PDB file of C-alpha atoms and ligand atoms in Angstrom:
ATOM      1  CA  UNK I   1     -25.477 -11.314  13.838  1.00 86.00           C
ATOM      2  CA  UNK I   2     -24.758  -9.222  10.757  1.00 96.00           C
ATOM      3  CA  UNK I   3     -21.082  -9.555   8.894  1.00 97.00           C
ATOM      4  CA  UNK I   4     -19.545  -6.160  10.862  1.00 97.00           C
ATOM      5  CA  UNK I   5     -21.166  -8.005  14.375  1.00 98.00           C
ATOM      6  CA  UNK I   6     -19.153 -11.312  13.188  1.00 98.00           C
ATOM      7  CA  UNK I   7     -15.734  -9.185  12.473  1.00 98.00           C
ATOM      8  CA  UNK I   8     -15.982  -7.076  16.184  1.00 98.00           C
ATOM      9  CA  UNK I   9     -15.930 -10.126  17.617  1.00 98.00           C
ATOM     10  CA  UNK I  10     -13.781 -11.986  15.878  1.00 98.00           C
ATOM     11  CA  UNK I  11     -11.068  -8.922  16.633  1.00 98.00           C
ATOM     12  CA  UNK I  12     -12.283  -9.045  19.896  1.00 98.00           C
ATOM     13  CA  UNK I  13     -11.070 -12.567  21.319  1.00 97.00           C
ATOM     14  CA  UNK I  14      -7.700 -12.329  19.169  1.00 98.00           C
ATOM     15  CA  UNK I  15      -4.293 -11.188  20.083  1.00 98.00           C
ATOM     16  CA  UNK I  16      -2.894 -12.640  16.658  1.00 98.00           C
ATOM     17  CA  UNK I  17      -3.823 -10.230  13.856  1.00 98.00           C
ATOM     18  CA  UNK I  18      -2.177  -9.536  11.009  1.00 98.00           C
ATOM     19  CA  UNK I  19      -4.058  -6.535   8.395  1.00 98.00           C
ATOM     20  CA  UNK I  20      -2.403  -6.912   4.677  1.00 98.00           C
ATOM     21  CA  UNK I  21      -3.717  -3.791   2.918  1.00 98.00           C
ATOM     22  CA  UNK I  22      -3.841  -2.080  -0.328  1.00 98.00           C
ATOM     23  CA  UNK I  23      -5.101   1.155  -1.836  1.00 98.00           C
ATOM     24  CA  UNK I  24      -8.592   0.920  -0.862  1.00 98.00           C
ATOM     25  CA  UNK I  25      -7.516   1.490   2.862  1.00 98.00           C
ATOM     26  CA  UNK I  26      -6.220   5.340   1.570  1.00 98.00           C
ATOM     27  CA  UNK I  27      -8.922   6.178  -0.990  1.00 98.00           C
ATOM     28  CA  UNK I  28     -10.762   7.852   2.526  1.00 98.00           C
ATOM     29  CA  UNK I  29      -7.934  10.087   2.540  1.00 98.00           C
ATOM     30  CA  UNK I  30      -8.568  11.702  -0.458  1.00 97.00           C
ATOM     31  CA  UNK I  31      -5.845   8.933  -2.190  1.00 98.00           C
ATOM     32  CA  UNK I  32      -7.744   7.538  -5.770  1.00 96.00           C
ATOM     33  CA  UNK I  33      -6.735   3.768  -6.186  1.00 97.00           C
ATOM     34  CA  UNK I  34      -5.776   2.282  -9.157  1.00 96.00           C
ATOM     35  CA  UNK I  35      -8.292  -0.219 -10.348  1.00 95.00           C
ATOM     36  CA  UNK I  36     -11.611   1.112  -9.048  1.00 94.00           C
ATOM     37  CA  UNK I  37     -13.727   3.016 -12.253  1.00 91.00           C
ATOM     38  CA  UNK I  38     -12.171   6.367 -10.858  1.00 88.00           C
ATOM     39  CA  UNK I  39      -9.146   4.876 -10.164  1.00 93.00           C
ATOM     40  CA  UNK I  40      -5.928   5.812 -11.505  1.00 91.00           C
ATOM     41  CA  UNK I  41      -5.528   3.496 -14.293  1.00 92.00           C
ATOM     42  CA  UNK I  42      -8.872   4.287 -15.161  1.00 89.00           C
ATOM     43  CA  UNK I  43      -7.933   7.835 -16.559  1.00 87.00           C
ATOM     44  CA  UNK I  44      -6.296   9.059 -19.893  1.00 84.00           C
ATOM     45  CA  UNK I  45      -3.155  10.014 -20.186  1.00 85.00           C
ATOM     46  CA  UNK I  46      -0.269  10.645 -22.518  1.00 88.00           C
ATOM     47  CA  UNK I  47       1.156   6.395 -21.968  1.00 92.00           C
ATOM     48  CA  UNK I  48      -0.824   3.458 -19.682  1.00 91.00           C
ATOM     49  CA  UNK I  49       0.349   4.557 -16.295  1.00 92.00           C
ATOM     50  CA  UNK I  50       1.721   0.846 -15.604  1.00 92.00           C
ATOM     51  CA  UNK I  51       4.323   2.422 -18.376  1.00 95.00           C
ATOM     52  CA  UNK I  52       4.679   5.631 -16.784  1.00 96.00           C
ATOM     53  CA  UNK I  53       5.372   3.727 -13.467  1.00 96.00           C
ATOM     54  CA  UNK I  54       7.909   0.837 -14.661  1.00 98.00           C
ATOM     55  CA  UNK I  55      11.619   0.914 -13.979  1.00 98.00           C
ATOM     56  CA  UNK I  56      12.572   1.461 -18.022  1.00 98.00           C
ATOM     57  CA  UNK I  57      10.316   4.331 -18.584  1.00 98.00           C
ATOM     58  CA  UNK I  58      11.567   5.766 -15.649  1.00 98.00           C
ATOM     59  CA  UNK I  59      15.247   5.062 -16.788  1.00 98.00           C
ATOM     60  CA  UNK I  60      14.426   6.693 -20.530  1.00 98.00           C
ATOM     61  CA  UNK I  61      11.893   9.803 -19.724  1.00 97.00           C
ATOM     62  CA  UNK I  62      12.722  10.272 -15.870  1.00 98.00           C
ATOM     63  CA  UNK I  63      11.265  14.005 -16.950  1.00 97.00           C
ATOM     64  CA  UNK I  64       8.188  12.732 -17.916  1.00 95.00           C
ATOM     65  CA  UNK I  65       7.707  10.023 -14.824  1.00 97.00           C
ATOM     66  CA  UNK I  66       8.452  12.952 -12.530  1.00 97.00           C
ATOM     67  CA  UNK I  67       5.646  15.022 -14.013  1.00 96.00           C
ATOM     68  CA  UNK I  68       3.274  12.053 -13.747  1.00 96.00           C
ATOM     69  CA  UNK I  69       4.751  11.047  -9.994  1.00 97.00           C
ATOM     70  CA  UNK I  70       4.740  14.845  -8.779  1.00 97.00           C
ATOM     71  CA  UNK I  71       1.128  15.385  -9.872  1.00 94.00           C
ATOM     72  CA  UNK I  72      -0.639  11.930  -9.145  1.00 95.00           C
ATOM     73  CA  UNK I  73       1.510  10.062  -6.331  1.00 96.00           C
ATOM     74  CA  UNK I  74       2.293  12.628  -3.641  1.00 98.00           C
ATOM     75  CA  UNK I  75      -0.285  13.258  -1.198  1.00 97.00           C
ATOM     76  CA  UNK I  76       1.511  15.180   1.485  1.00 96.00           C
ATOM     77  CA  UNK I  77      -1.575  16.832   2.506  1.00 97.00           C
ATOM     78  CA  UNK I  78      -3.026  13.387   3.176  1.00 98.00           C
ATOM     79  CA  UNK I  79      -4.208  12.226   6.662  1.00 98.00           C
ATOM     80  CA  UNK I  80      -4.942   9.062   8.285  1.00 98.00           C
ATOM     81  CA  UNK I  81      -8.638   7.669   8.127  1.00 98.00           C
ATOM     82  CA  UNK I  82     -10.620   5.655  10.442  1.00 98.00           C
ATOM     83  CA  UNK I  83      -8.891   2.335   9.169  1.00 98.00           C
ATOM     84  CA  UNK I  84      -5.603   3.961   9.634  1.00 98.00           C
ATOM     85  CA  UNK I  85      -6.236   5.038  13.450  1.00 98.00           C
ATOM     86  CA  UNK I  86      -8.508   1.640  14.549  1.00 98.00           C
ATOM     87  CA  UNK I  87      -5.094  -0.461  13.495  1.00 98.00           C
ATOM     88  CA  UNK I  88      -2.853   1.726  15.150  1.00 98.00           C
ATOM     89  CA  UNK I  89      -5.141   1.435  18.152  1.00 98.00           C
ATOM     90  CA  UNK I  90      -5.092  -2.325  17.633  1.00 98.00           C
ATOM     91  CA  UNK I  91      -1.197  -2.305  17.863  1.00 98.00           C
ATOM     92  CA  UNK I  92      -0.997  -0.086  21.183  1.00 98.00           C
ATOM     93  CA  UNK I  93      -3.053  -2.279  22.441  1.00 98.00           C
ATOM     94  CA  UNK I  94      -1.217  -5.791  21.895  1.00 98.00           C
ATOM     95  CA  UNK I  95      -3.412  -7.157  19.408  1.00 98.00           C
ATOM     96  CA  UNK I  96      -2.121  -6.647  16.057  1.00 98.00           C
ATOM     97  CA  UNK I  97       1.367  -8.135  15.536  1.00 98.00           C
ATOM     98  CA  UNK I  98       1.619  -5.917  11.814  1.00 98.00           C
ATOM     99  CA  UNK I  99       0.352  -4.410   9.080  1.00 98.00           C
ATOM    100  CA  UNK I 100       1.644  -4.894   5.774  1.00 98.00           C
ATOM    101  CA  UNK I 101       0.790  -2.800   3.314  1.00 98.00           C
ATOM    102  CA  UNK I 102       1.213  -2.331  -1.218  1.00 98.00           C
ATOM    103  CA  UNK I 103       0.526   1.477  -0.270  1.00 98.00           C
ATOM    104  CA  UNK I 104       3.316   4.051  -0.430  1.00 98.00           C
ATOM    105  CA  UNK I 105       1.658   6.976   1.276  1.00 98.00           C
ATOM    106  CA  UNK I 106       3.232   6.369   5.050  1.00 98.00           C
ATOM    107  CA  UNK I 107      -0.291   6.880   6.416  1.00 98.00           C
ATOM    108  CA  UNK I 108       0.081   4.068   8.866  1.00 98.00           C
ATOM    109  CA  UNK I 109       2.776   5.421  10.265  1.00 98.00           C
ATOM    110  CA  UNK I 110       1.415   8.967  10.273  1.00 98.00           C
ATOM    111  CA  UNK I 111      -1.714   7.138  12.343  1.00 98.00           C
ATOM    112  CA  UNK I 112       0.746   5.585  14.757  1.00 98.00           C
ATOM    113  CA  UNK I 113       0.966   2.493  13.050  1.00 98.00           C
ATOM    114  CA  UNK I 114       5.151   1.315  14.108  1.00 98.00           C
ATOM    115  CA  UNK I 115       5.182  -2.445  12.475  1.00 98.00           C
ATOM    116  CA  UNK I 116       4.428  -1.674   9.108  1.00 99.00           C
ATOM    117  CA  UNK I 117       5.914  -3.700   6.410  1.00 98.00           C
ATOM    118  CA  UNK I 118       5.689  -1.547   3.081  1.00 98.00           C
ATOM    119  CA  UNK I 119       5.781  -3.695   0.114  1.00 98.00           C
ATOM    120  CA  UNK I 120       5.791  -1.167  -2.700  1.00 98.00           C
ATOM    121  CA  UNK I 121       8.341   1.248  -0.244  1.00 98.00           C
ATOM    122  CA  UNK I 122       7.817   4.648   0.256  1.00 98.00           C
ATOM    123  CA  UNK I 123       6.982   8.527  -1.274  1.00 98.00           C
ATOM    124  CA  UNK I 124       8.575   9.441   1.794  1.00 98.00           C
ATOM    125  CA  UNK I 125      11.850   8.086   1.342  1.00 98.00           C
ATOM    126  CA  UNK I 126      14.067   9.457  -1.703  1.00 98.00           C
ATOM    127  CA  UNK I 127      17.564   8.533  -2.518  1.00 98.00           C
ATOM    128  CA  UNK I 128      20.119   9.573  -5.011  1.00 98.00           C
ATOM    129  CA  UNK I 129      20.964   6.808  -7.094  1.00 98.00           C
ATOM    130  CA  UNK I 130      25.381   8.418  -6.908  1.00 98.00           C
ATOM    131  CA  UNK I 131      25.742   8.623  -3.533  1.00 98.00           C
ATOM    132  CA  UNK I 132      22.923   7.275  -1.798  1.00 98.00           C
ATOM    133  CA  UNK I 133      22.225  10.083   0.339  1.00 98.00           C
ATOM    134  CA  UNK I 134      18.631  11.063   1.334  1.00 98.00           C
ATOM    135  CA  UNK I 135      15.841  13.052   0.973  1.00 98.00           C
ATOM    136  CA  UNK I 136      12.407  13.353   1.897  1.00 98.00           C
ATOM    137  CA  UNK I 137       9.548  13.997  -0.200  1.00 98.00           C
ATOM    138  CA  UNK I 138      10.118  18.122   0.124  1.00 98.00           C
ATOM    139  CA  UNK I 139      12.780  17.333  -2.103  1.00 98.00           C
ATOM    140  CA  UNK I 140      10.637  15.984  -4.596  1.00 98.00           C
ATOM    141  CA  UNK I 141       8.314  18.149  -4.444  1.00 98.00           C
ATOM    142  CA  UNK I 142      10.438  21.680  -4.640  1.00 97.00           C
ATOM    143  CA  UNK I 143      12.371  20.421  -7.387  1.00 97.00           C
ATOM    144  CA  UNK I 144      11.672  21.587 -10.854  1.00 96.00           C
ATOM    145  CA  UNK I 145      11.738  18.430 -13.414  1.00 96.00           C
ATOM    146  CA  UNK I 146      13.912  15.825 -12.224  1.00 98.00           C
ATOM    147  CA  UNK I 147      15.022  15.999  -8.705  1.00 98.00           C
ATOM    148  CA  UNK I 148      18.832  16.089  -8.626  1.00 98.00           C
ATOM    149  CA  UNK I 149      21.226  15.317  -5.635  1.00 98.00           C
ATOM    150  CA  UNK I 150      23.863  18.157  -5.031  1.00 96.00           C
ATOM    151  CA  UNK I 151      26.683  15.768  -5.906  1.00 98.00           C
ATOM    152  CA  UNK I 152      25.127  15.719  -9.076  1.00 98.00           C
ATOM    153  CA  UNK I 153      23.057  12.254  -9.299  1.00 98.00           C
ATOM    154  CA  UNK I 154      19.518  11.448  -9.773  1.00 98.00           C
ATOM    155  CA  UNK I 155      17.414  11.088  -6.854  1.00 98.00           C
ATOM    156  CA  UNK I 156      15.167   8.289  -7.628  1.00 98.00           C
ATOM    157  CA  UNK I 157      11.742   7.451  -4.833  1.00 98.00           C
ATOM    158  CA  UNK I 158      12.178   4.591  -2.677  1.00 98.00           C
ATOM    159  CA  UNK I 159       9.191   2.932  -4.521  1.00 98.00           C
ATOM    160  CA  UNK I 160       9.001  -0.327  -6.488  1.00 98.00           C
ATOM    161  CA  UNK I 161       8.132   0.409  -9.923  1.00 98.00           C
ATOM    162  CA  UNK I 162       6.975  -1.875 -12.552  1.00 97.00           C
ATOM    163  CA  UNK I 163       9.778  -4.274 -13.822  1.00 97.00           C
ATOM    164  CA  UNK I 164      11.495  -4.148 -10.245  1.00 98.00           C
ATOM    165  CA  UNK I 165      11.688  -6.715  -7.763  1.00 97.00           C
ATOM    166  CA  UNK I 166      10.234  -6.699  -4.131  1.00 97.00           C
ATOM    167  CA  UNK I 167      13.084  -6.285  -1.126  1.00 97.00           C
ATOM    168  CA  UNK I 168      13.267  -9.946  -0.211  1.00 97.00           C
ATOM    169  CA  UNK I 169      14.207  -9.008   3.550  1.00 98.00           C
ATOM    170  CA  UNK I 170      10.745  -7.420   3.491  1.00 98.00           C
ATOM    171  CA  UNK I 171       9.094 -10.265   1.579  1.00 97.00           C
ATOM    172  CA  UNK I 172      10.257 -12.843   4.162  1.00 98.00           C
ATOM    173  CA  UNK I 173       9.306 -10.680   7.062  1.00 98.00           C
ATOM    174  CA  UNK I 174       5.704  -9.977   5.533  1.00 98.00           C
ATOM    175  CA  UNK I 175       5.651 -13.698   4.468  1.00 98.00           C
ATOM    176  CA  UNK I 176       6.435 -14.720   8.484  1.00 98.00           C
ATOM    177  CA  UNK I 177       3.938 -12.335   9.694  1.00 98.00           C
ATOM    178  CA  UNK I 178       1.118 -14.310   8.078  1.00 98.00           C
ATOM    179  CA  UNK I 179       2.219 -17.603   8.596  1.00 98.00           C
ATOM    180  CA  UNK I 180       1.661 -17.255  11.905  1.00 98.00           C
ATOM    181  CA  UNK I 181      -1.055 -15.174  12.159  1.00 98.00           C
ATOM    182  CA  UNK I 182      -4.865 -15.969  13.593  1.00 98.00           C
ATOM    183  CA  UNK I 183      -6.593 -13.604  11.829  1.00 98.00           C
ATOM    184  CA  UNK I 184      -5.768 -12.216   8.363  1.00 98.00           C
ATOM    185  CA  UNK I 185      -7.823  -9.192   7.601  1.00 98.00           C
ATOM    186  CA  UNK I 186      -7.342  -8.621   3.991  1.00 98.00           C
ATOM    187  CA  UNK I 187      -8.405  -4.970   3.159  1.00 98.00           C
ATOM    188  CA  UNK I 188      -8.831  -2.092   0.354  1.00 98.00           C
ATOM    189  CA  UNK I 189      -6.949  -4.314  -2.185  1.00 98.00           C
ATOM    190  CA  UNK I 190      -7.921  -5.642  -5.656  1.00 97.00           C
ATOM    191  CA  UNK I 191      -5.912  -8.338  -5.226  1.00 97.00           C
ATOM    192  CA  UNK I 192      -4.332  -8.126  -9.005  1.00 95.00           C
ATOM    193  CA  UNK I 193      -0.773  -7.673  -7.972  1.00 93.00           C
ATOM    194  CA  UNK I 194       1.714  -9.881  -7.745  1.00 93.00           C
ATOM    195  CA  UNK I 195       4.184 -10.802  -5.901  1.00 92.00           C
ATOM    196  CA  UNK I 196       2.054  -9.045  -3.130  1.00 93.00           C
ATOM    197  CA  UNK I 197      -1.067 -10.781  -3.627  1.00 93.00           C
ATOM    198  CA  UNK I 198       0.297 -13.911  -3.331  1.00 94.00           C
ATOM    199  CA  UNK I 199       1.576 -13.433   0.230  1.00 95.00           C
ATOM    200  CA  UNK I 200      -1.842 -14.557   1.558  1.00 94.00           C
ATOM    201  CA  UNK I 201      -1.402 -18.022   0.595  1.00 96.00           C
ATOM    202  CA  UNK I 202       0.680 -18.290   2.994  1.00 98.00           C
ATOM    203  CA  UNK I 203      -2.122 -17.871   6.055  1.00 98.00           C
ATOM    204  CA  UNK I 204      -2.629 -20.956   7.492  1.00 97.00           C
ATOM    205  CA  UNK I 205      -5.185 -20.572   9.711  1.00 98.00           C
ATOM    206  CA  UNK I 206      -9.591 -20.299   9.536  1.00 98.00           C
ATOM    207  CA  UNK I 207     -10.317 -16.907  10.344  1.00 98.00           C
ATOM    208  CA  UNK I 208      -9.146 -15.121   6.659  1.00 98.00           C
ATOM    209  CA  UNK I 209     -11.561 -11.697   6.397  1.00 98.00           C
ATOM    210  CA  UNK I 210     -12.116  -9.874   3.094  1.00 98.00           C
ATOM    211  CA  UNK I 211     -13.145  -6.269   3.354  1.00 98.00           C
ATOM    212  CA  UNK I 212     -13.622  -4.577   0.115  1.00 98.00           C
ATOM    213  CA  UNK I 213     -15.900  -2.526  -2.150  1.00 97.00           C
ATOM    214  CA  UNK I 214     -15.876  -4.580  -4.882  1.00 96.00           C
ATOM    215  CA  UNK I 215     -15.395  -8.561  -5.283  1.00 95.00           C
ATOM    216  CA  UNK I 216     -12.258  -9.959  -5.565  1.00 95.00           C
ATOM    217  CA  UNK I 217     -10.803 -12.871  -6.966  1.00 93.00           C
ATOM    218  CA  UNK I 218     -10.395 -14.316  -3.320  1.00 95.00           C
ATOM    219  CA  UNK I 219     -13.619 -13.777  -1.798  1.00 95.00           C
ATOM    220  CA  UNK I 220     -14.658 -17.343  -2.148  1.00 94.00           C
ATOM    221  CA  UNK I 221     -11.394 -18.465  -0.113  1.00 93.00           C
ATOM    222  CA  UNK I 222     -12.464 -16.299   3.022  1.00 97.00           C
ATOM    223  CA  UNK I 223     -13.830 -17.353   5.787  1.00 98.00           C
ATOM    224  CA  UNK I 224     -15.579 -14.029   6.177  1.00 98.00           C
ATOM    225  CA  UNK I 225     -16.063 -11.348   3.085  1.00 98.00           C
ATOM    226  CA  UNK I 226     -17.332  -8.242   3.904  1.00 98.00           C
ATOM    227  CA  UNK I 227     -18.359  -6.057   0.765  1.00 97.00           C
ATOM    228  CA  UNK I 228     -18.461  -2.434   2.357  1.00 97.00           C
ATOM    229  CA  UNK I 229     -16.452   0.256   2.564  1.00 98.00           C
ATOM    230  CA  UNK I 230     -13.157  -0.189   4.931  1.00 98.00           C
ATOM    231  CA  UNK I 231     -13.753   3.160   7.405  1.00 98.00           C
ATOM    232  CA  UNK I 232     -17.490   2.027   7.974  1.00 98.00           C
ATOM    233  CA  UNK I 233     -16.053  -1.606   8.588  1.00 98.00           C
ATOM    234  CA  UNK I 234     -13.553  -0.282  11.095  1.00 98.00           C
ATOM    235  CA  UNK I 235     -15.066   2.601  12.482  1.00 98.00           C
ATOM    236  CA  UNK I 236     -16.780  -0.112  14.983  1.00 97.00           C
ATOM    237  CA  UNK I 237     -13.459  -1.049  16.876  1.00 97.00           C
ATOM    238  CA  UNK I 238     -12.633   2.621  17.970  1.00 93.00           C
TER     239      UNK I 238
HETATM  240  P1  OAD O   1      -6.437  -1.395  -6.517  1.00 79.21           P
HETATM  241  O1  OAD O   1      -6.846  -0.064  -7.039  1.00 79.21           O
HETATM  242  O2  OAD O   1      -6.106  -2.459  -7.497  1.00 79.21           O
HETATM  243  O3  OAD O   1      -7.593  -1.981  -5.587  1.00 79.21           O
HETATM  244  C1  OAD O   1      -8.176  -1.205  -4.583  1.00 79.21           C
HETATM  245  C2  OAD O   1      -9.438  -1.928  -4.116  1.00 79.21           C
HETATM  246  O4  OAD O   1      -9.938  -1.214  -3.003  1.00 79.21           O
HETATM  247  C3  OAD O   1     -10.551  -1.994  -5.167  1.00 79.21           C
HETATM  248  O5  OAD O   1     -10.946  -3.338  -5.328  1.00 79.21           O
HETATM  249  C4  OAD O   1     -11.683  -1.137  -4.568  1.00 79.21           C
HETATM  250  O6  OAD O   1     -12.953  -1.706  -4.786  1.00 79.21           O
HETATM  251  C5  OAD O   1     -11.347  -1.145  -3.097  1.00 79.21           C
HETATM  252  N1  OAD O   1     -11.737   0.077  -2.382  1.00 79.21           N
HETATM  253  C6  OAD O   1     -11.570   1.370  -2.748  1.00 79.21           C
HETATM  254  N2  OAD O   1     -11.989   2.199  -1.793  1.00 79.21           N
HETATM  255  C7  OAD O   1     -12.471   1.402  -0.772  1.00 79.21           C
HETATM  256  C8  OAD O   1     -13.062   1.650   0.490  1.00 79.21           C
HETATM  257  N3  OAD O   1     -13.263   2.882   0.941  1.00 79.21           N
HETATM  258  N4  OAD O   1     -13.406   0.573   1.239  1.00 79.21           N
HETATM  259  C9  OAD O   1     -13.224  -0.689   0.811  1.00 79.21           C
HETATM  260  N5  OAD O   1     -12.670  -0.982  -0.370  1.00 79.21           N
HETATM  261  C10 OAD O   1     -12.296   0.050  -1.157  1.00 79.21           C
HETATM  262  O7  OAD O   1      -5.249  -1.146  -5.484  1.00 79.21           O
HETATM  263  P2  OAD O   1      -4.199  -2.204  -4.881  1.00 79.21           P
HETATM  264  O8  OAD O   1      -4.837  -3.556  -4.759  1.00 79.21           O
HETATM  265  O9  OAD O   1      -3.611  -1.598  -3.684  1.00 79.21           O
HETATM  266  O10 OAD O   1       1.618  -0.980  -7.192  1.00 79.21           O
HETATM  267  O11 OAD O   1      -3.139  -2.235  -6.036  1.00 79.21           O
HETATM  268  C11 OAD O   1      -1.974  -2.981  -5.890  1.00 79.21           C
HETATM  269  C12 OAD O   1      -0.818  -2.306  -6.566  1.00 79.21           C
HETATM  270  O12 OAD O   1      -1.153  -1.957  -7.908  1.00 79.21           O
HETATM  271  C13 OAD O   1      -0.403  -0.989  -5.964  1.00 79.21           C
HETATM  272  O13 OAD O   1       0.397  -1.134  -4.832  1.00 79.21           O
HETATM  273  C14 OAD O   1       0.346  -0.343  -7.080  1.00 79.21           C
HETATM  274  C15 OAD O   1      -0.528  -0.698  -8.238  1.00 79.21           C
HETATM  275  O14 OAD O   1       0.141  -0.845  -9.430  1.00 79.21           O
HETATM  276  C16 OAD O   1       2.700  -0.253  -7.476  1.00 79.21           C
HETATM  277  O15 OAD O   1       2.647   0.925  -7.687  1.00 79.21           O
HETATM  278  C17 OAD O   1       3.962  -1.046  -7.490  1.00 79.21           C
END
């Protein structure tokens, strides 16, 4: 029995799963990661985008983060890929408990994903940082420069930048999800973030599986690794 066999039927006999996901689960989509030789960081521009993206920079330039943001954050084109649609089937039916998930792109969601816990927030969800009312990413995206509420404030993305803290209410819920999971399928994620990465120390059970292009830092901790790409992985559960 071959790796993908082992996984199938590992899904198969659980009712316990938990997925905790990163950027390799959207890069189907037509979404670059980060750390992957194509990836985002991986490209030249004007400042490191880990400055681009941090609360201060975003604070001081807010013109220049929105030019960065607008042209390589928003994917509103974007659709769900097989990994997307085989966990939303999981949920419907009764076997996946959540997914939790560094991305920002709302894909589960848009897949039919309804227990998603989104670490890093949401391109979808916009505020203005006056009066707290909110927009959508249209907003965003038809606004020249910075994106400016009509009462005057700045509309700022619902999305943890660099030098912010994670929502603890969502922390705590992620951080209960895996506690008591079975399985913990860990997928798409470099695993060089924290406070997310961490989260998946707190799994306490045997049946921890790693699905990801390239090694990670964790792969000798799982119980099953699996060093292929995500869609192929989960394109055996629909
Ligand atoms: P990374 O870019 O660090 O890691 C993505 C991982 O997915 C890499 O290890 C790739 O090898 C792997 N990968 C890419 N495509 C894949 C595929 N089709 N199948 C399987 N694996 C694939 O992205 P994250 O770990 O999500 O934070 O990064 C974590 C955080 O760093 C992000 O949420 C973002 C970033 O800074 C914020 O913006 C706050």
């Amino acid at each position: 029995m071959d790796n993908i066999d082992k996984f199938v039927q590992l899904v198969q006999e659980s009712d316990n799963i938990v997925f905790f996901g990163g950027a390799g689960v959207s890069t189907e989509s037509g979404i670059p990661d980060f750390r992957s030789p194509d990836g985002l960081y991986n490209q030249k521009y004007k400042y490191p985008p880990e400055t681009i993206i941090s609360h201060s920079f975003y604070q001081r330039y807010p013109e220049e983060f929105y030019r960065f943001y607008k042209d390589k954050m928003l994917y509103p084109d974007a659709k769900p890929g097989i990994t997307h649609l085989a966990l939303a089937k999981l949920e419907k039916e009764g076997k996946l408990k959540a997914v939790i998930t560094q991305n920002i792109d709302g894909l589960h969601q848009k897949a039919g994903s309804s227990n998603v816990i989104e670490l890093h927030g949401s391109v979808l969800r916009n505020y203005c940082e006056r009066c707290h009312k909110f927009y959508g990413i249209d907003k965003i995206i038809n606004s020249e420069g910075v994106p400016m509420c009509e009462c005057g404030g700045r509309i700022k993305p619902d999305v943890v930048l660099y030098e912010e803290g994670l929502d603890s209410y969502v922390l705590e819920k992620a951080v209960n999800y895996i506690k008591n999971a079975d399985i913990l399928i860990i997928g798409g994620t470099s695993l060089a973030v924290y406070p997310a990465a961490g989260l998946i120390d707190y799994y306490r059970g045997n049946k921890l599986v790693l699905i990801n292009k390239s090694e990670t830092s964790r792969d000798a901790h799982a119980n099953l690794v699996i060093n292929d790409a995500i869609g192929k992985v989960f394109s055996q559960l629909l």
